[in-house]
PDB file of C-alpha atoms in Angstrom:
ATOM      1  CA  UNK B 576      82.468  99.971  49.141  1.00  0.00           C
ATOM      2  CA  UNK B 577      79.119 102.584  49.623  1.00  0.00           C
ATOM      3  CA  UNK B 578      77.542 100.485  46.561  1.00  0.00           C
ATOM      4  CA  UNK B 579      78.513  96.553  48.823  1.00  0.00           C
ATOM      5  CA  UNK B 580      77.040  98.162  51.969  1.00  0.00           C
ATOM      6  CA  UNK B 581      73.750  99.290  50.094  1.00  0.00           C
ATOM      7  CA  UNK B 582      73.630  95.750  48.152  1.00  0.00           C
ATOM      8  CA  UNK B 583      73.840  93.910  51.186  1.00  0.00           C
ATOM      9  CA  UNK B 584      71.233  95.906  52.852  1.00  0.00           C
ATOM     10  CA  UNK B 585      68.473  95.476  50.365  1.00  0.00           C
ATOM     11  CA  UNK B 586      69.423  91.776  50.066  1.00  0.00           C
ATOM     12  CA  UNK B 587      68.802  91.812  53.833  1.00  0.00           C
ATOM     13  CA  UNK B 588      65.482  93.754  53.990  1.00  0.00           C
ATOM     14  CA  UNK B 589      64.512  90.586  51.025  1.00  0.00           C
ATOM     15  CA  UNK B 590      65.169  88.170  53.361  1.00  0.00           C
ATOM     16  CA  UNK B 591      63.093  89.970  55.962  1.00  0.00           C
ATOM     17  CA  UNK B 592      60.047  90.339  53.573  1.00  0.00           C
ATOM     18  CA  UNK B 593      58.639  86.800  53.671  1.00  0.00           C
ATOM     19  CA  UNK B 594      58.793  86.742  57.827  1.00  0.00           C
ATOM     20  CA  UNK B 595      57.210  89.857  57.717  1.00  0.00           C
ATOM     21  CA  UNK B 596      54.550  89.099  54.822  1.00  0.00           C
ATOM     22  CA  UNK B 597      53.679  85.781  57.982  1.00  0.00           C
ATOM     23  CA  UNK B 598      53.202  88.005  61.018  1.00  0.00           C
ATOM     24  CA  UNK B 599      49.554  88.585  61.637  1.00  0.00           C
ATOM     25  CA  UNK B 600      47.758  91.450  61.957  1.00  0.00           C
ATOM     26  CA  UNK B 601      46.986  92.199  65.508  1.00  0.00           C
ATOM     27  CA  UNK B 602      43.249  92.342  66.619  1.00  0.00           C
ATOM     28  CA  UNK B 603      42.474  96.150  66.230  1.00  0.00           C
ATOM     29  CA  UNK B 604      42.070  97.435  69.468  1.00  0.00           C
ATOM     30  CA  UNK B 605      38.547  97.622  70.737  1.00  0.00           C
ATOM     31  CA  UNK B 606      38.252 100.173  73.855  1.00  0.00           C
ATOM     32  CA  UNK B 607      35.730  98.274  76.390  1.00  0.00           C
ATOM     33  CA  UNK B 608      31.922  99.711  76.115  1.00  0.00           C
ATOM     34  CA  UNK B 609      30.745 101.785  79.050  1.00  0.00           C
ATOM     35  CA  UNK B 610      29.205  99.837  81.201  1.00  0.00           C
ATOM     36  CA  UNK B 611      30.695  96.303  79.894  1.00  0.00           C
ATOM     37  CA  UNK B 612      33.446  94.282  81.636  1.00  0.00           C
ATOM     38  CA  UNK B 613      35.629  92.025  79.459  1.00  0.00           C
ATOM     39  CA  UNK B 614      35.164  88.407  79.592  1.00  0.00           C
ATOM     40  CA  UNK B 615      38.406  87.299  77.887  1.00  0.00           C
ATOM     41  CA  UNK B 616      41.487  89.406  78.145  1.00  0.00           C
ATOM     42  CA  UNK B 617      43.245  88.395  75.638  1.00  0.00           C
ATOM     43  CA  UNK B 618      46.080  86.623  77.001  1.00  0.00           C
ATOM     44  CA  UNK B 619      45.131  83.512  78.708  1.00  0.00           C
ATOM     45  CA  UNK B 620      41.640  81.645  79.793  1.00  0.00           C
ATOM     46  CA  UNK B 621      41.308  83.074  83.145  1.00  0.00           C
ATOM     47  CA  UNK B 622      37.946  83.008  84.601  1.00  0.00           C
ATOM     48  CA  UNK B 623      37.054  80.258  81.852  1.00  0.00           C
ATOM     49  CA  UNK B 624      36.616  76.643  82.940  1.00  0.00           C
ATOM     50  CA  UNK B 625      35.353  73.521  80.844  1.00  0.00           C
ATOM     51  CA  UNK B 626      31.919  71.617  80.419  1.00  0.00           C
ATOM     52  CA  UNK B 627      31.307  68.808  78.771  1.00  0.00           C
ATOM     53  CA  UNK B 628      30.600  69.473  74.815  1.00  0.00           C
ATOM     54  CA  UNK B 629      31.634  68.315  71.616  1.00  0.00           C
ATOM     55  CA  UNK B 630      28.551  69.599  70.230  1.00  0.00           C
ATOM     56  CA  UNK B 631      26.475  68.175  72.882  1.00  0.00           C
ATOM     57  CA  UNK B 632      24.534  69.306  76.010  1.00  0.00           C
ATOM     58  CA  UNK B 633      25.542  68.943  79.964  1.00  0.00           C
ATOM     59  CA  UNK B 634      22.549  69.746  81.783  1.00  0.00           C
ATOM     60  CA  UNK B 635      22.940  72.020  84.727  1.00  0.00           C
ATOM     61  CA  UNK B 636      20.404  70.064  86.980  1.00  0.00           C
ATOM     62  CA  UNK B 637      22.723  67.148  87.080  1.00  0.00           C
ATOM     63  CA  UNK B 638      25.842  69.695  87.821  1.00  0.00           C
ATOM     64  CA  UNK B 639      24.299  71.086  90.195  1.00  0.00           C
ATOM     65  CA  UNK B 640      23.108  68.057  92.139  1.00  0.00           C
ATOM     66  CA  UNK B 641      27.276  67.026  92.483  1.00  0.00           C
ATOM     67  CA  UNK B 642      28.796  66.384  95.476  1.00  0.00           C
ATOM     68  CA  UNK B 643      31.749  69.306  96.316  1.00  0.00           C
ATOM     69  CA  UNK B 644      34.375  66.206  95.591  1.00  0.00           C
ATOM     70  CA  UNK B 645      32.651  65.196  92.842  1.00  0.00           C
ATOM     71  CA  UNK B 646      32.720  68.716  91.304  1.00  0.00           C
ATOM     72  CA  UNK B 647      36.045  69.306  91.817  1.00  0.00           C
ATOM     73  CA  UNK B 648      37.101  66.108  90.196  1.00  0.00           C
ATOM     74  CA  UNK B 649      35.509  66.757  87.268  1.00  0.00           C
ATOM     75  CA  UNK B 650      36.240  70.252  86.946  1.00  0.00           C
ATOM     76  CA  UNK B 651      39.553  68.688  87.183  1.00  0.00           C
ATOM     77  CA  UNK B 652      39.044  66.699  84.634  1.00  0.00           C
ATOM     78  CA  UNK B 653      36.906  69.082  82.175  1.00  0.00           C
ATOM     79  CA  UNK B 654      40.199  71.682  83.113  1.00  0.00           C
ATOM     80  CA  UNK B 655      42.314  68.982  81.470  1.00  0.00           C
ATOM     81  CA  UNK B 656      40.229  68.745  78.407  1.00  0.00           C
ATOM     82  CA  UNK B 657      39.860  72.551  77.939  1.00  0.00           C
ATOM     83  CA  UNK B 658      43.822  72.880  77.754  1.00  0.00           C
ATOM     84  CA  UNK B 659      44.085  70.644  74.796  1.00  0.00           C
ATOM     85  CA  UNK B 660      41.796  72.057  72.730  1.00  0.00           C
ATOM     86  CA  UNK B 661      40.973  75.634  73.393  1.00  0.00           C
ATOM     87  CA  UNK B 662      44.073  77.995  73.450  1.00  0.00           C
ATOM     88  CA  UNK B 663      44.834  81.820  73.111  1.00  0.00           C
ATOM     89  CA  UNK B 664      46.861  83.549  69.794  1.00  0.00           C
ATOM     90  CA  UNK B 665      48.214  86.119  71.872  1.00  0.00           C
ATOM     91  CA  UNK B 666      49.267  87.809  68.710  1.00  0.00           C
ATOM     92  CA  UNK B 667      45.925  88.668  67.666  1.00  0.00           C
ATOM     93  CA  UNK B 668      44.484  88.586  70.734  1.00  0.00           C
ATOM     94  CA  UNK B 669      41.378  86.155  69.715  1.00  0.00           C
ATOM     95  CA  UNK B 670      40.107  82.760  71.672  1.00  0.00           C
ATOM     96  CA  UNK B 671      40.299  79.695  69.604  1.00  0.00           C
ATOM     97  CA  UNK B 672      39.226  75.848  69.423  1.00  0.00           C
ATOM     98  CA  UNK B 673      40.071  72.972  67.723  1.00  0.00           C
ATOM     99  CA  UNK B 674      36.318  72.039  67.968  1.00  0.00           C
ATOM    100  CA  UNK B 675      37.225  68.727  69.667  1.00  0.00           C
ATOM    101  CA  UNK B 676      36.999  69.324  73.156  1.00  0.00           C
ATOM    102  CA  UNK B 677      34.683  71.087  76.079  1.00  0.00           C
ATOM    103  CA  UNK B 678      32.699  73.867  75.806  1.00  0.00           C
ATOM    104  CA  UNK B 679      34.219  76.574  77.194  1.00  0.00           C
ATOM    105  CA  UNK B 680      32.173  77.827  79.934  1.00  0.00           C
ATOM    106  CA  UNK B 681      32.240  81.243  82.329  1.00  0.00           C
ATOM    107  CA  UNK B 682      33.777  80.491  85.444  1.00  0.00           C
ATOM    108  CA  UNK B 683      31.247  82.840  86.988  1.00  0.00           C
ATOM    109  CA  UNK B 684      27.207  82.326  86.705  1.00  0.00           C
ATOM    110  CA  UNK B 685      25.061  85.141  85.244  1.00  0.00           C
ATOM    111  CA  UNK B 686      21.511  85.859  85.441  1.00  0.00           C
ATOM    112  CA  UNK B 687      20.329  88.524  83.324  1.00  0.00           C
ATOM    113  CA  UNK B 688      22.657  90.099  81.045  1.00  0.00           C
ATOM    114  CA  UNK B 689      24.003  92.111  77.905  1.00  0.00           C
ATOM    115  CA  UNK B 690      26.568  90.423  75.970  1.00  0.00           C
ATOM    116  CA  UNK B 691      28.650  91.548  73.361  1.00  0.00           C
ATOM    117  CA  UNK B 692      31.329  89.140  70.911  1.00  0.00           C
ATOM    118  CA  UNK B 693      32.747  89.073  67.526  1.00  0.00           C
ATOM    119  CA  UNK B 694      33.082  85.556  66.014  1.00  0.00           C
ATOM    120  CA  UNK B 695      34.481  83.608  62.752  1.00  0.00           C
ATOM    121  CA  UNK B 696      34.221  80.486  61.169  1.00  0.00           C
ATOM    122  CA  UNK B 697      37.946  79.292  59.534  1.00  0.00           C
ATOM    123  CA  UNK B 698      36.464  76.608  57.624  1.00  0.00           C
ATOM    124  CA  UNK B 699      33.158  76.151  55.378  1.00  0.00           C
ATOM    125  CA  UNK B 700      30.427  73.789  57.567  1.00  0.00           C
ATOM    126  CA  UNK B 701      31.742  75.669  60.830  1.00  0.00           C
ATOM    127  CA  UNK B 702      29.163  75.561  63.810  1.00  0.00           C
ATOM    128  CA  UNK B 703      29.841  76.966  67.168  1.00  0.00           C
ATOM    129  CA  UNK B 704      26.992  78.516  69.556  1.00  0.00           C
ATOM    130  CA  UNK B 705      26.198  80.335  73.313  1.00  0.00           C
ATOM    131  CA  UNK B 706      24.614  78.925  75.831  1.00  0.00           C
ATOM    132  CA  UNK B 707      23.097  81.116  78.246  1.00  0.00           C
ATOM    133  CA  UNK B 708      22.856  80.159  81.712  1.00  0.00           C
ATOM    134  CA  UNK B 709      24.117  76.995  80.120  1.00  0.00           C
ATOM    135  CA  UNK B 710      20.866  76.098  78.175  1.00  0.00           C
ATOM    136  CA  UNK B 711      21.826  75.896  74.245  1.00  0.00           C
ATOM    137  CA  UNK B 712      21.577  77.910  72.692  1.00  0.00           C
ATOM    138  CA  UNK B 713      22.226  80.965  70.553  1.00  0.00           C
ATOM    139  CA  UNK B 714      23.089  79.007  67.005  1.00  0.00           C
ATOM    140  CA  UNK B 715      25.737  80.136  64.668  1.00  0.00           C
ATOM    141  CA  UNK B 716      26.872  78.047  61.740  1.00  0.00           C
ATOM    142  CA  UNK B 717      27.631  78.134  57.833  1.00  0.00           C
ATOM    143  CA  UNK B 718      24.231  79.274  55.797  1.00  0.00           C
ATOM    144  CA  UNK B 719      26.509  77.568  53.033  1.00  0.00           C
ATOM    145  CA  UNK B 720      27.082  74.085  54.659  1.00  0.00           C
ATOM    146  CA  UNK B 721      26.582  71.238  52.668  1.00  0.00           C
ATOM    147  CA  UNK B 722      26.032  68.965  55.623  1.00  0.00           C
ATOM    148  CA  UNK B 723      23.223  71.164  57.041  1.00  0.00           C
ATOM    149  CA  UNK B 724      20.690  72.304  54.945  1.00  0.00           C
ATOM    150  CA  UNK B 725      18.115  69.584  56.214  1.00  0.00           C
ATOM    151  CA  UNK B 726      18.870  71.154  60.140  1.00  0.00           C
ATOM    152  CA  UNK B 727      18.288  74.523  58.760  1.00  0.00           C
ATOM    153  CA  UNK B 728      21.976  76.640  58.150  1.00  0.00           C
ATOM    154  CA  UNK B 729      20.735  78.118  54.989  1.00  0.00           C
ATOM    155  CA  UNK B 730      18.424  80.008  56.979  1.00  0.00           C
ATOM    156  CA  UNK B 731      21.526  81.706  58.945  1.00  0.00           C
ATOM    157  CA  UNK B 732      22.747  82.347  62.354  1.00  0.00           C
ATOM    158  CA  UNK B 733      21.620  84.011  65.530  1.00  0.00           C
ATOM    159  CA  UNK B 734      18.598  82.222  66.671  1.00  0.00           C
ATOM    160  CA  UNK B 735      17.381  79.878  69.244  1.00  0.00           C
ATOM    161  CA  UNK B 736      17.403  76.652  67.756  1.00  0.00           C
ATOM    162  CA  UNK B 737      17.142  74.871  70.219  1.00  0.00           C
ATOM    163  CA  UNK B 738      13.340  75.229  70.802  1.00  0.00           C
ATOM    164  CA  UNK B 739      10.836  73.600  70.127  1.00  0.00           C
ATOM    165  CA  UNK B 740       9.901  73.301  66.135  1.00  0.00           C
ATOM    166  CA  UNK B 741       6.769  75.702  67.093  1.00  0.00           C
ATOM    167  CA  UNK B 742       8.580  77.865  69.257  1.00  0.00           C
ATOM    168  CA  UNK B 743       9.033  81.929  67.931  1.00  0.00           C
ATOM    169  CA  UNK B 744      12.625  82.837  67.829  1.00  0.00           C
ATOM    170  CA  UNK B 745      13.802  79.184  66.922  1.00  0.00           C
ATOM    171  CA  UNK B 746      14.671  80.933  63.500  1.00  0.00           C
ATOM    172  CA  UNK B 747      16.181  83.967  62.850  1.00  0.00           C
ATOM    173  CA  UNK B 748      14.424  86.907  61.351  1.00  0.00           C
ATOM    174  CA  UNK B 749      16.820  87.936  58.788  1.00  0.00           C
ATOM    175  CA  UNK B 750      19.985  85.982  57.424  1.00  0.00           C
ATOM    176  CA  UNK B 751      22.799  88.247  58.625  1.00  0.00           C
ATOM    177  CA  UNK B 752      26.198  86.093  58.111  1.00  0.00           C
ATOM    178  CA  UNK B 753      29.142  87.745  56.878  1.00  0.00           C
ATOM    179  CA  UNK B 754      30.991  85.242  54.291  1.00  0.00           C
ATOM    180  CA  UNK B 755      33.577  82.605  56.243  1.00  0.00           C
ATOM    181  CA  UNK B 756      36.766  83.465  57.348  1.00  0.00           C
ATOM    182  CA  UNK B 757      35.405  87.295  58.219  1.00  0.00           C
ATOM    183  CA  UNK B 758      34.225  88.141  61.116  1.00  0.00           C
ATOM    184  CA  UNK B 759      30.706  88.759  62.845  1.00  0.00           C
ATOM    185  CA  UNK B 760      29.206  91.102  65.365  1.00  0.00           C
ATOM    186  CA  UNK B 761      26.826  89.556  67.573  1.00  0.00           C
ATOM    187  CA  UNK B 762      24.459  91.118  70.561  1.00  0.00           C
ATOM    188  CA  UNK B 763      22.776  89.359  72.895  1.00  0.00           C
ATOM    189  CA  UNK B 764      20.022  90.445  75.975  1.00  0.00           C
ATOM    190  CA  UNK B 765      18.604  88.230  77.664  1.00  0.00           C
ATOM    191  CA  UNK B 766      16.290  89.395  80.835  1.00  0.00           C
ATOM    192  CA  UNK B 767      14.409  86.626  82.987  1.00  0.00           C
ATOM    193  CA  UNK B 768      13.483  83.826  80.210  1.00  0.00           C
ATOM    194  CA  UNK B 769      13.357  86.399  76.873  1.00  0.00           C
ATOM    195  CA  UNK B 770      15.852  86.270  74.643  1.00  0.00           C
ATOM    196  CA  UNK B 771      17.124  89.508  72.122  1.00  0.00           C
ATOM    197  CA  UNK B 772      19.993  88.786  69.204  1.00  0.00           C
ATOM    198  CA  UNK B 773      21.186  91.315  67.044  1.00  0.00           C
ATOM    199  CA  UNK B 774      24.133  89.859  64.134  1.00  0.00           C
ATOM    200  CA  UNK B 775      25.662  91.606  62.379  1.00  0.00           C
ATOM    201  CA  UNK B 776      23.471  94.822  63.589  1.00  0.00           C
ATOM    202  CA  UNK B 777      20.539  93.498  61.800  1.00  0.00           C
ATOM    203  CA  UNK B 778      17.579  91.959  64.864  1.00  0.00           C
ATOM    204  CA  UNK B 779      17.419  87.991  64.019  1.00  0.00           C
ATOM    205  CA  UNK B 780      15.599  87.349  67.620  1.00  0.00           C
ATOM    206  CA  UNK B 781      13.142  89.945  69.474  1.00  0.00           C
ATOM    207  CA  UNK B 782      12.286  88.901  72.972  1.00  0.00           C
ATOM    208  CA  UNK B 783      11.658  85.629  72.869  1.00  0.00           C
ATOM    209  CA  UNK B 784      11.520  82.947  75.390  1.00  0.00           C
ATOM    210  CA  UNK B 785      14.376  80.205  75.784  1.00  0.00           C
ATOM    211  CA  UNK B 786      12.984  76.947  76.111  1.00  0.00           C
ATOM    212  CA  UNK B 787      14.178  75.062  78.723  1.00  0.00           C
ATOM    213  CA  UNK B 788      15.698  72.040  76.619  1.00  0.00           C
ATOM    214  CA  UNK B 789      16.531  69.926  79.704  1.00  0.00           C
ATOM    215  CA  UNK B 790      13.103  70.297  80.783  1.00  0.00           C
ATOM    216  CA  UNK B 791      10.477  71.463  78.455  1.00  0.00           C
ATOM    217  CA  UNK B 792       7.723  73.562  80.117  1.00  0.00           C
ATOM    218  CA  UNK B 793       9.928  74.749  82.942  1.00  0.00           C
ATOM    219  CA  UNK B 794      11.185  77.544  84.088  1.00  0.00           C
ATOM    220  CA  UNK B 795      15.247  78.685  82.961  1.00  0.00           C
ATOM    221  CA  UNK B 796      17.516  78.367  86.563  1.00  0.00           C
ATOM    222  CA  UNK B 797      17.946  82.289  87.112  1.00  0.00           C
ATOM    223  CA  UNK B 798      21.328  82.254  87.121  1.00  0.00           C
ATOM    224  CA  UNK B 799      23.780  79.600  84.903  1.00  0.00           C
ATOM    225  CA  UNK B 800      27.462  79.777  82.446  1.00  0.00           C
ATOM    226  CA  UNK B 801      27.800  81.844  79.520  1.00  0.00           C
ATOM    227  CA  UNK B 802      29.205  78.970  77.782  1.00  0.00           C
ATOM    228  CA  UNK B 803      30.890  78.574  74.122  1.00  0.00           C
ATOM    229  CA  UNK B 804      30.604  75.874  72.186  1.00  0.00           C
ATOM    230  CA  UNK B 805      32.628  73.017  70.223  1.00  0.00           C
ATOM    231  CA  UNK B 806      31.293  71.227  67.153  1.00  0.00           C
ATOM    232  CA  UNK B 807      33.896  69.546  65.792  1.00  0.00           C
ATOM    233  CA  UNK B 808      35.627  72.862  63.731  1.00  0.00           C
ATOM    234  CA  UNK B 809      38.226  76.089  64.642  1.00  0.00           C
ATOM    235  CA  UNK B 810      36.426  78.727  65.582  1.00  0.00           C
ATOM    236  CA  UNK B 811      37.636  82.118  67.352  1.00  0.00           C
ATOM    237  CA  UNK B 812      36.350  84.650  69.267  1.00  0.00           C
ATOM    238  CA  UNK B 813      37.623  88.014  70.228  1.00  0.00           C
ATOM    239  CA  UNK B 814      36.044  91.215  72.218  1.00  0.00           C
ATOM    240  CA  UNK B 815      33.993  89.375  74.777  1.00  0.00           C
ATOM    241  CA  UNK B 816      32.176  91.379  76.621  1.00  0.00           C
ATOM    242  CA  UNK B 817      29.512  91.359  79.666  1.00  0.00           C
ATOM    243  CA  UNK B 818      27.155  93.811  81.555  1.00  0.00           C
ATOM    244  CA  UNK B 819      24.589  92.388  83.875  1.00  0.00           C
ATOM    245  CA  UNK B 820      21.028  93.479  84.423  1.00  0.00           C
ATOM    246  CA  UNK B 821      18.933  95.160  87.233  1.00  0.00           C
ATOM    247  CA  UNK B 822      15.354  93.886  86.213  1.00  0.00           C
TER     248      UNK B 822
END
């Protein structure tokens, strides 16, 4: 009888082993850096709303120049998109997109600021990005993309690409990308119009100035969305964290 009882329970803990071989790791926990306040917590997109993307740009100007109806309807509307395509694994406590939709955009405008994220690519030619003050944009992509080289990946991520072609800081100053599918550290400071960027702990941008894409030659709005962006592939995010600035 002893030897049934054991036989059935190793057959049992067998039958457990693939389930258990499928349940993801959680997201090691990350304890919130003095000073910081978390951005994402890890269970739903509270304090996140959406803005127009797909790898393009929205300008701000033309935001800001909506009528309070008109705002609301297409906040409405950009809510709508956001829920389809950008959604939370709770199990592993990361932020995740299709690629299809909105950006994903701060529900709350910042001005100058420290900000602190891990990110990772799921698939080779991955691109994603942050806007600050919803002016594109920090670049992160594949160095290894096939479909890229001409725009620049194989010179790697964390830069300002976005400016102008003569512009310091529109390429990074080391390649710093950790191999797809594993994750990477990225810092960014960003006082008045300058710009710092740390991947991967290694300096890829040192105080350069955003251009102002919408309009070149122009000063940055002083306040705007931290926004994350969609290019057509999953990315997540995880440990999203802000502290703002007294110039």
């Amino acid at each position: 009888m002893r030897v049934q009882i054991v036989a059935s329970m190793m057959l049992a803990a067998a039958a457990l082993m693939p389930a258990l071989a499928q349940t993801p790791a959680p997201t090691p926990a990350m304890p919130i850096p003095e000073g910081f306040t978390a951005l994402f917590n890890g269970r739903d997109l509270s304090g996140w709303r959406g803005r127009p993307g797909k790898g393009g740009v929205f300008s701000p100007y033309v935001e800001a120049a909506f009528t309070d109806a008109e705002r609301a309807a297409k906040q409405a509307e950009w809510n709508a998109d956001r829920d389809r395509h950008w959604w939370v694994d709770r199990d592993r406590g990361e932020l995740v997109t299709d690629g299809l939709g909105v950006h994903l955009a701060t529900e709350k405008p910042y001005g100058d600021i420290e900000l602190l994220l891990e990110w990772k690519l799921t698939v080779p030619n991955g691109i994603t990005g942050i806007y600050l003050r919803s002016y594109p944009q920090v670049q992160l992509w594949d160095p290894a993309s096939a479909t890229n080289q001409q725009t620049g990946a194989f010179r790697g991520s964390g830069a300002l690409w976005n400016n102008r072609d003569d512009s310091p800081g529109k390429w990074p100053l080391v390649k710093a990308d950790r191999p797809i599918g594993e994750w990477n550290q990225l810092r960014i400071r960003m006082v008045g119009e300058r710009v710092w960027v740390w991947l991967n702990g290694q300096q890829t941008v040192d105080g350069q100035t955003l251009d102002n894409y919408f309009h070149r030659g122009q000063p940055l709005r002083a306040t705007g969305a931290i926004e994350l962006q969609t290019h057509g592939t999953e990315v997540r995010f995880r440990h999203l964290y802000i502290r703002e600035l007294d110039r």
